[in-house]
Every structure is written in structure tokens, then in C-alpha cells.
Amino acid sequence: MQAKNVARHVVSWLDDYCSKVGTAGFIIGISGGVDSALTSILCAMTGRKVILLSMPIRQTQAEYSRANNHINDLETRFSNVSSYDINLTDTFTSFEKNMPFDLKEQHLAMANSRSRLRMTTLYAIGQANSCLVAGTGNKVEDFGIGFYTKYGDGGVDLSPIADLTKTQVWHLAREVGVIDEIVVAKPTDGLWEDERSDEDQIGASYPELEWAMDFNGQENNLSERQKEVLSIYRTLNQANKHKMIAIPVCEIPEEFY
């Protein structure tokens, strides 16, 4: 991958889109992961207004520290970057108290609710500042296994890095100067109070999933691990199709009018 050319292309695309829709800039949720770090730098490189949001909800100290270190780095490097640290823990706790089910049995529902609360916060502050919400999903997450929250981190205005695999994200992140502690950190969605990684949840690494996404060969020649990874990919791809296709519309037959 020609990292410098890719970076210039994405920055130009972001700038052009912003001009077309007539907004001031971009707002990005910073998780302490490489995807949001790369996205925020590319947005900052446009020279337009960029707001970075740290929105901890019972976050691990490691994730919170990485996010803050990245924000500090960008505010030092780019005069067009500003930030807010909005702790949503109390808001989320209040939300939990009103749920009519056993929270211990609905871990995933509540994890996804964290993401949706952050989306709401991004849009409130983004709208108040005439900023577009920049998505941070990569190609494997957005179009391969649907590893994101519907109307959470999947609720965005534009997706600058969704045509890049995770491997390409890591490559480009090094090119544009994402701090090392983020580039080398295990990928995590930041929706859990422990330190579980994306691989812990998915059961396969991103390079493995990239292989599965491109696979079109003979399955009888695969190793047992490759068969396992292919099964994981296909299962998630099918289960999460509802995130990756347009919302179904019930079309009314013409004769009913």
C-alpha cells in the first residue's frame, strides 16, 4: 500500500465532502484504539475544525490513558484540534437502573447501549459545532463481520477508513504518526469493564479475518485452523447482515392505491 498517497487521498476526500455539505469540520470519539486515532489524524490533516471526544464509561485505565495521550499528542501537533472529556458513567448507571431485565443476563445489550450513548453524545456536540461525525470502522468490521453496534459506533455521517483492512490501518497509522502505545495495543471495542480484546470476542485475529474475507479457494486444502477461521467469519457475516444492508422497507403494491 502506498501509505502517503492513501493518506493524501483520504484527507482530500474528507475536505471535499465537508465543502459539499457546508459544515465546519469533524467530531470523533477517541477510544484509545488505532482506528479512532488514525481517523482523527486524517481529519486533523484537512486543517478544518476537529473535536475529539473521550467518553469513558467505567473504562479500563489503560484504554483511558491511551485515549488521553493521543488527544494530547494531536492538540500539540494541530492548532485546529480541540477536545472534551465527558464521563458518561453516571448517565449510564442511571440508564441501567431503569431497565426491566436482569443486567447480569444481558451483558451484550448493555455493552451496545454504551456505544449508543456515546453516539448520542457525539451528535449533540457535533451538531452544536456544525461538525460531521466521522466513523472509525475498518473494512473487516464494517463489511466483513459487522463488528460494531448498530446505531452506536455504526451511526456516523461518513466513513474515512472503511475501505482499509486492519492491517492497512496499522500501516497507515505508523505513516501519519499515531503514537506507538496505540499502534501496538491489542484491538478492543472499549465496551467492557475488563480488558477483553476484539480477538477474545471474535475468536480470530484481524489478519486471519482478512484472509477469510478474501478466500475463494478449495476448502479441502485448508488447515484445521483455517477452516475454523472461515467458519467464524461466515457465521458472523451472516448473523450481522442486518447491519450491513439497507433497512428493509415494506413496499405497498400499486393495486392498493
Short mmCIF file of C-alpha atoms in Angstrom, two decimals:
data_model
loop_
_atom_site.label_atom_id
_atom_site.label_comp_id
_atom_site.label_asym_id
_atom_site.label_seq_id
_atom_site.Cartn_x
_atom_site.Cartn_y
_atom_site.Cartn_z
CA MET A 1 0.00 0.00 0.00
CA GLN A 2 1.26 3.48 -0.91
CA ALA A 3 0.61 4.92 2.52
CA LYS A 4 1.44 8.54 1.73
CA ASN A 5 -0.81 8.57 -1.32
CA VAL A 6 -3.62 6.88 0.60
CA ALA A 7 -3.36 9.42 3.40
CA ARG A 8 -3.45 12.34 0.94
CA HIS A 9 -6.43 10.80 -0.84
CA VAL A 10 -8.45 10.33 2.36
CA VAL A 11 -7.65 13.85 3.57
CA SER A 12 -8.70 15.32 0.21
CA TRP A 13 -11.90 13.24 0.25
CA LEU A 14 -12.74 14.46 3.75
CA ASP A 15 -12.11 18.08 2.83
CA ASP A 16 -14.17 17.85 -0.37
CA TYR A 17 -17.10 16.21 1.42
CA CYS A 18 -17.06 18.83 4.14
CA SER A 19 -17.17 21.56 1.49
CA LYS A 20 -20.10 19.93 -0.31
CA VAL A 21 -22.28 19.65 2.78
CA GLY A 22 -21.23 23.03 4.19
CA THR A 23 -20.11 22.01 7.67
CA ALA A 24 -17.22 23.33 9.74
CA GLY A 25 -15.35 20.10 10.37
CA PHE A 26 -15.44 16.77 12.15
CA ILE A 27 -16.03 15.19 15.54
CA ILE A 28 -14.55 11.82 16.52
CA GLY A 29 -14.93 9.60 19.54
CA ILE A 30 -11.49 8.62 20.82
CA SER A 31 -11.33 5.15 22.33
CA GLY A 32 -7.60 4.60 22.75
CA GLY A 33 -7.59 2.31 19.71
CA VAL A 34 -5.78 2.62 16.41
CA ASP A 35 -8.90 3.12 14.24
CA SER A 36 -10.13 6.23 16.03
CA ALA A 37 -6.56 7.52 16.34
CA LEU A 38 -5.94 7.21 12.60
CA THR A 39 -9.32 8.70 11.69
CA SER A 40 -8.77 11.71 13.93
CA ILE A 41 -5.33 12.45 12.49
CA LEU A 42 -6.64 12.25 8.92
CA CYS A 43 -9.46 14.64 9.86
CA ALA A 44 -6.98 16.98 11.54
CA MET A 45 -4.82 16.98 8.40
CA THR A 46 -7.65 18.70 6.50
CA GLY A 47 -7.00 21.85 8.51
CA ARG A 48 -10.68 22.05 9.37
CA LYS A 49 -12.18 22.19 12.84
CA VAL A 50 -11.77 18.88 14.65
CA ILE A 51 -13.27 17.95 18.01
CA LEU A 52 -12.03 14.87 19.85
CA LEU A 53 -14.29 13.31 22.46
CA SER A 54 -13.19 11.00 25.25
CA MET A 55 -16.34 9.40 26.69
CA PRO A 56 -15.35 6.91 29.40
CA ILE A 57 -17.96 4.57 30.85
CA ARG A 58 -16.25 2.51 33.57
CA GLN A 59 -13.27 2.43 31.24
CA THR A 60 -10.11 0.48 31.99
CA GLN A 61 -7.24 2.74 32.99
CA ALA A 62 -5.16 1.53 30.05
CA GLU A 63 -7.80 2.48 27.48
CA TYR A 64 -8.48 5.84 29.12
CA SER A 65 -4.77 6.69 29.33
CA ARG A 66 -4.14 5.80 25.68
CA ALA A 67 -7.07 7.94 24.59
CA ASN A 68 -5.85 10.93 26.60
CA ASN A 69 -2.28 10.52 25.40
CA HIS A 70 -3.47 10.54 21.80
CA ILE A 71 -5.65 13.59 22.37
CA ASN A 72 -2.75 15.46 23.98
CA ASP A 73 -0.50 14.50 21.07
CA LEU A 74 -2.95 15.82 18.47
CA GLU A 75 -3.66 19.04 20.32
CA THR A 76 0.09 19.64 20.37
CA ARG A 77 0.51 18.86 16.68
CA PHE A 78 -2.59 20.55 15.24
CA SER A 79 -3.91 24.01 16.15
CA ASN A 80 -7.33 23.13 14.65
CA VAL A 81 -7.92 20.33 17.18
CA SER A 82 -9.78 20.70 20.48
CA SER A 83 -11.25 18.15 22.87
CA TYR A 84 -13.74 17.35 25.60
CA ASP A 85 -13.55 14.67 28.28
CA ILE A 86 -17.13 13.70 29.12
CA ASN A 87 -17.51 10.97 31.71
CA LEU A 88 -20.75 9.14 30.93
CA THR A 89 -20.55 6.62 33.77
CA ASP A 90 -23.23 8.27 35.93
CA THR A 91 -25.53 8.68 32.92
CA PHE A 92 -25.11 5.03 32.00
CA THR A 93 -25.69 3.93 35.60
CA SER A 94 -28.95 5.89 35.66
CA PHE A 95 -29.95 4.25 32.39
CA GLU A 96 -29.21 0.79 33.84
CA LYS A 97 -31.46 1.39 36.83
CA ASN A 98 -34.47 1.79 34.57
CA MET A 99 -34.01 -1.42 32.58
CA PRO A 100 -36.76 -4.05 33.10
CA PHE A 101 -34.42 -7.05 33.00
CA ASP A 102 -31.55 -8.67 34.85
CA LEU A 103 -28.43 -6.78 33.79
CA LYS A 104 -26.25 -9.81 34.59
CA GLU A 105 -28.06 -11.80 31.92
CA GLN A 106 -27.97 -9.07 29.28
CA HIS A 107 -24.29 -8.21 29.04
CA LEU A 108 -24.26 -7.61 25.28
CA ALA A 109 -27.40 -5.45 25.32
CA MET A 110 -25.82 -3.17 27.90
CA ALA A 111 -22.44 -3.14 26.16
CA ASN A 112 -24.15 -1.99 22.96
CA SER A 113 -26.08 0.60 24.96
CA ARG A 114 -22.75 2.15 25.95
CA SER A 115 -21.93 2.63 22.29
CA ARG A 116 -25.34 4.15 21.58
CA LEU A 117 -24.98 6.58 24.47
CA ARG A 118 -21.65 7.70 23.03
CA MET A 119 -23.23 8.14 19.60
CA THR A 120 -25.91 10.39 21.09
CA THR A 121 -23.22 12.47 22.79
CA LEU A 122 -21.19 12.79 19.59
CA TYR A 123 -24.20 14.00 17.63
CA ALA A 124 -25.27 16.50 20.29
CA ILE A 125 -21.85 18.14 20.43
CA GLY A 126 -21.27 17.71 16.71
CA GLN A 127 -24.50 19.45 15.78
CA ALA A 128 -23.82 22.28 18.22
CA ASN A 129 -20.48 22.85 16.48
CA SER A 130 -21.51 22.19 12.86
CA CYS A 131 -19.31 19.09 12.75
CA LEU A 132 -19.80 15.77 10.96
CA VAL A 133 -19.47 12.57 12.99
CA ALA A 134 -16.55 10.69 11.46
CA GLY A 135 -16.82 6.91 11.63
CA THR A 136 -13.86 4.84 12.76
CA GLY A 137 -14.77 1.39 11.40
CA ASN A 138 -12.40 -0.50 9.12
CA LYS A 139 -13.28 -2.75 6.18
CA VAL A 140 -13.36 -6.04 8.09
CA GLU A 141 -15.55 -4.62 10.85
CA ASP A 142 -17.94 -2.68 8.62
CA PHE A 143 -18.30 -5.02 5.62
CA GLY A 144 -16.93 -8.36 6.74
CA ILE A 145 -18.20 -9.43 10.15
CA GLY A 146 -20.32 -6.45 11.19
CA PHE A 147 -18.31 -5.99 14.38
CA TYR A 148 -19.88 -2.75 15.54
CA THR A 149 -23.02 -1.54 17.30
CA LYS A 150 -26.00 -0.74 15.11
CA TYR A 151 -26.87 2.91 15.77
CA GLY A 152 -23.88 3.09 18.09
CA ASP A 153 -20.42 3.37 16.56
CA GLY A 154 -22.18 2.41 13.32
CA GLY A 155 -24.18 5.65 13.48
CA VAL A 156 -21.95 8.11 11.61
CA ASP A 157 -22.03 10.71 8.84
CA LEU A 158 -19.08 9.43 6.82
CA SER A 159 -16.53 6.61 6.97
CA PRO A 160 -12.97 7.66 6.10
CA ILE A 161 -11.19 4.33 6.70
CA ALA A 162 -13.92 1.78 5.89
CA ASP A 163 -12.13 0.70 2.71
CA LEU A 164 -8.97 -0.19 4.64
CA THR A 165 -8.30 -3.54 6.29
CA LYS A 166 -6.98 -3.57 9.84
CA THR A 167 -3.51 -4.41 8.55
CA GLN A 168 -3.65 -1.38 6.27
CA VAL A 169 -4.93 0.74 9.17
CA TRP A 170 -1.87 -0.22 11.22
CA HIS A 171 0.40 0.60 8.28
CA LEU A 172 -1.21 3.98 7.64
CA ALA A 173 -1.27 4.78 11.37
CA ARG A 174 2.51 4.46 11.52
CA GLU A 175 2.83 6.62 8.40
CA VAL A 176 0.84 9.54 9.86
CA GLY A 177 2.40 9.32 13.31
CA VAL A 178 -0.09 7.65 15.63
CA ILE A 179 1.69 7.20 18.97
CA ASP A 180 3.35 3.79 19.42
CA GLU A 181 1.38 2.74 22.51
CA ILE A 182 -1.81 2.81 20.44
CA VAL A 183 -0.37 1.11 17.36
CA VAL A 184 0.93 -1.84 19.40
CA ALA A 185 -2.09 -2.18 21.72
CA LYS A 186 -4.43 -5.13 21.29
CA PRO A 187 -7.58 -4.00 19.44
CA THR A 188 -10.58 -3.61 21.73
CA ASP A 189 -14.04 -2.11 21.31
CA GLY A 190 -13.95 -0.47 24.76
CA LEU A 191 -17.45 -1.67 25.69
CA TRP A 192 -16.49 -3.92 28.58
CA GLU A 193 -15.13 -3.31 32.05
CA ASP A 194 -12.43 -5.97 31.72
CA GLU A 195 -9.60 -5.92 29.19
CA ARG A 196 -11.07 -8.36 26.66
CA SER A 197 -9.74 -7.74 23.17
CA ASP A 198 -11.54 -7.94 19.83
CA GLU A 199 -9.83 -11.27 19.21
CA ASP A 200 -11.11 -12.58 22.55
CA GLN A 201 -14.65 -11.78 21.45
CA ILE A 202 -14.41 -12.85 17.83
CA GLY A 203 -12.20 -15.91 18.17
CA ALA A 204 -9.87 -14.88 15.34
CA SER A 205 -7.29 -12.19 14.68
CA TYR A 206 -7.78 -9.43 12.12
CA PRO A 207 -5.15 -10.85 9.72
CA GLU A 208 -7.00 -14.18 9.88
CA LEU A 209 -10.33 -12.47 9.19
CA GLU A 210 -8.81 -10.54 6.27
CA TRP A 211 -7.71 -13.87 4.81
CA ALA A 212 -11.21 -15.30 5.26
CA MET A 213 -12.81 -12.22 3.70
CA ASP A 214 -10.74 -12.71 0.52
CA PHE A 215 -10.88 -16.53 0.44
CA ASN A 216 -12.32 -18.11 -2.71
CA GLY A 217 -10.27 -21.30 -2.99
CA GLN A 218 -10.77 -25.00 -2.31
CA GLU A 219 -11.76 -25.72 1.27
CA ASN A 220 -10.46 -29.29 1.22
CA ASN A 221 -6.90 -27.91 1.10
CA LEU A 222 -7.27 -25.84 4.27
CA SER A 223 -5.72 -26.49 7.67
CA GLU A 224 -7.99 -27.08 10.64
CA ARG A 225 -7.34 -23.54 11.90
CA GLN A 226 -8.16 -22.06 8.51
CA LYS A 227 -11.43 -23.99 8.43
CA GLU A 228 -12.22 -22.70 11.92
CA VAL A 229 -11.49 -19.09 10.95
CA LEU A 230 -13.55 -19.40 7.78
CA SER A 231 -16.46 -20.73 9.84
CA ILE A 232 -16.15 -17.85 12.32
CA TYR A 233 -16.10 -15.31 9.50
CA ARG A 234 -19.08 -16.79 7.66
CA THR A 235 -21.14 -17.16 10.83
CA LEU A 236 -20.60 -13.53 11.85
CA ASN A 237 -21.06 -12.24 8.31
CA GLN A 238 -24.44 -13.95 8.07
CA ALA A 239 -25.58 -13.07 11.60
CA ASN A 240 -24.74 -9.38 11.12
CA LYS A 241 -26.11 -8.88 7.61
CA HIS A 242 -28.84 -6.69 9.10
CA LYS A 243 -26.17 -4.12 9.93
CA MET A 244 -24.52 -4.15 6.53
CA ILE A 245 -27.51 -3.90 4.20
CA ALA A 246 -30.14 -1.20 3.75
CA ILE A 247 -33.06 -1.17 6.19
CA PRO A 248 -35.85 -3.37 4.75
CA VAL A 249 -38.84 -1.38 3.51
CA CYS A 250 -42.29 -2.94 3.18
CA GLU A 251 -43.33 -1.81 -0.29
CA ILE A 252 -47.08 -1.37 -0.83
CA PRO A 253 -48.38 -2.96 -4.09
CA GLU A 254 -49.62 -0.41 -6.62
CA GLU A 255 -53.06 -2.00 -6.74
CA PHE A 256 -53.61 -1.00 -3.10
CA TYR A 257 -53.62 2.67 -4.03
#
